[in-house]
């Protein structure tokens, strides 16, 4: 398997064999004009912003254990039994030197299930996924993925270069019961790979609030859980409502220093800075920020660290620049 992005054209071919309701129509939808990546502020995010890169991660790092290909050994075992495989040749593919394996031998079936479970894991471990969202003002997204409002949302413009690789997730009410129904563990490797490709764009409708889109890169033999890929300069960065909490509460906090570096990078690269505010309707995004005013904040952060101004004074300065009240819990 060569390194490549998973495309809509490939998934349409796979779906002809593995029919998932709503999947085909989802592939035909136009991509949104902009997309957002929610994240905490960490060293990788700061580096990616400096280098116009975006992060990909392996499925096993996701917060949903059942996402994409998380199939337990027990499920594989039960599925093998349900397939009622009778051909001796099927078993010989896995145990070519054994003459004692029978369908009535549960121990042997468990061995087969364990082998196939590891095979499925290996297919999934070849895939690196970048998860993005259509929306930027959902409180649950800021809570789940924006470091409880301490983090950021990175905005990217989307155009023709993403047309075939930015793929919307299809949310299914039957996801947990149907996700592996069409896997035949004794199919050829290409067939199993294709089913895995399809599953990575399917999720339970319990997660539909995410309005998720994914870019998936197939990279065999990659051991790292995370990967940065050259992408494009963000259109804007949105700061969460509690973004400045670390500045006020922890003078020498490492996250504090990373956030200062991030703000400096945004100003130097002339990336628009926005922030989350709220009103009676919910979260709203404000963009009345002048980057030069953000640069002015740096000297006040330094004064605060040197005990030349109080936390109360720093709060007032931050809120004057952003024309709003932030949370400092």
PDB file of C-alpha atoms in Angstrom, residues 6 10-20 23-24 27 68-69 127 167-170 175 179 182 191-203 214:
ATOM      1  CA  UNK A   6      -8.127   8.622   0.833  1.00  0.00           C
ATOM      2  CA  UNK A  10     -12.223   5.627  -3.950  1.00  0.00           C
ATOM      3  CA  UNK A  11     -14.963   5.636  -1.314  1.00  0.00           C
ATOM      4  CA  UNK A  12     -17.700   5.745  -3.977  1.00  0.00           C
ATOM      5  CA  UNK A  13     -16.287   2.551  -5.469  1.00  0.00           C
ATOM      6  CA  UNK A  14     -16.136   0.866  -2.070  1.00  0.00           C
ATOM      7  CA  UNK A  15     -19.660   1.925  -1.173  1.00  0.00           C
ATOM      8  CA  UNK A  16     -20.996   0.164  -4.281  1.00  0.00           C
ATOM      9  CA  UNK A  17     -20.107  -3.083  -2.493  1.00  0.00           C
ATOM     10  CA  UNK A  18     -20.789  -2.006   1.076  1.00  0.00           C
ATOM     11  CA  UNK A  19     -23.991   0.025   1.069  1.00  0.00           C
ATOM     12  CA  UNK A  20     -24.300   2.423   3.995  1.00  0.00           C
ATOM     13  CA  UNK A  23     -23.108   7.691   2.649  1.00  0.00           C
ATOM     14  CA  UNK A  24     -23.331   8.256  -1.106  1.00  0.00           C
ATOM     15  CA  UNK A  27     -20.084  12.265  -0.620  1.00  0.00           C
ATOM     16  CA  UNK A  68     -13.634   3.640  12.936  1.00  0.00           C
ATOM     17  CA  UNK A  69     -12.052   0.231  13.573  1.00  0.00           C
ATOM     18  CA  UNK A 127      -4.121   5.584   8.678  1.00  0.00           C
ATOM     19  CA  UNK A 167     -14.818  14.137   3.398  1.00  0.00           C
ATOM     20  CA  UNK A 168     -17.832  14.635   5.630  1.00  0.00           C
ATOM     21  CA  UNK A 169     -18.522  11.989   8.270  1.00  0.00           C
ATOM     22  CA  UNK A 170     -21.768  10.035   7.813  1.00  0.00           C
ATOM     23  CA  UNK A 175     -23.404   2.235  13.562  1.00  0.00           C
ATOM     24  CA  UNK A 179     -20.140  -1.351  11.209  1.00  0.00           C
ATOM     25  CA  UNK A 182     -19.598  -6.797   5.441  1.00  0.00           C
ATOM     26  CA  UNK A 191     -11.082  -5.749   0.186  1.00  0.00           C
ATOM     27  CA  UNK A 192     -10.441  -5.527   3.925  1.00  0.00           C
ATOM     28  CA  UNK A 193      -8.466  -2.300   3.467  1.00  0.00           C
ATOM     29  CA  UNK A 194     -11.364  -0.768   1.571  1.00  0.00           C
ATOM     30  CA  UNK A 195     -13.848  -1.652   4.307  1.00  0.00           C
ATOM     31  CA  UNK A 196     -11.545  -0.023   6.860  1.00  0.00           C
ATOM     32  CA  UNK A 197     -11.379   3.078   4.639  1.00  0.00           C
ATOM     33  CA  UNK A 198     -15.149   3.294   4.599  1.00  0.00           C
ATOM     34  CA  UNK A 199     -15.538   2.738   8.339  1.00  0.00           C
ATOM     35  CA  UNK A 200     -13.236   5.622   9.168  1.00  0.00           C
ATOM     36  CA  UNK A 201     -15.831   8.021   7.713  1.00  0.00           C
ATOM     37  CA  UNK A 202     -18.759   6.458   9.605  1.00  0.00           C
ATOM     38  CA  UNK A 203     -19.756   7.325  13.173  1.00  0.00           C
ATOM     39  CA  UNK A 214     -11.941  14.250   7.876  1.00  0.00           C
TER      40      UNK A 214
END
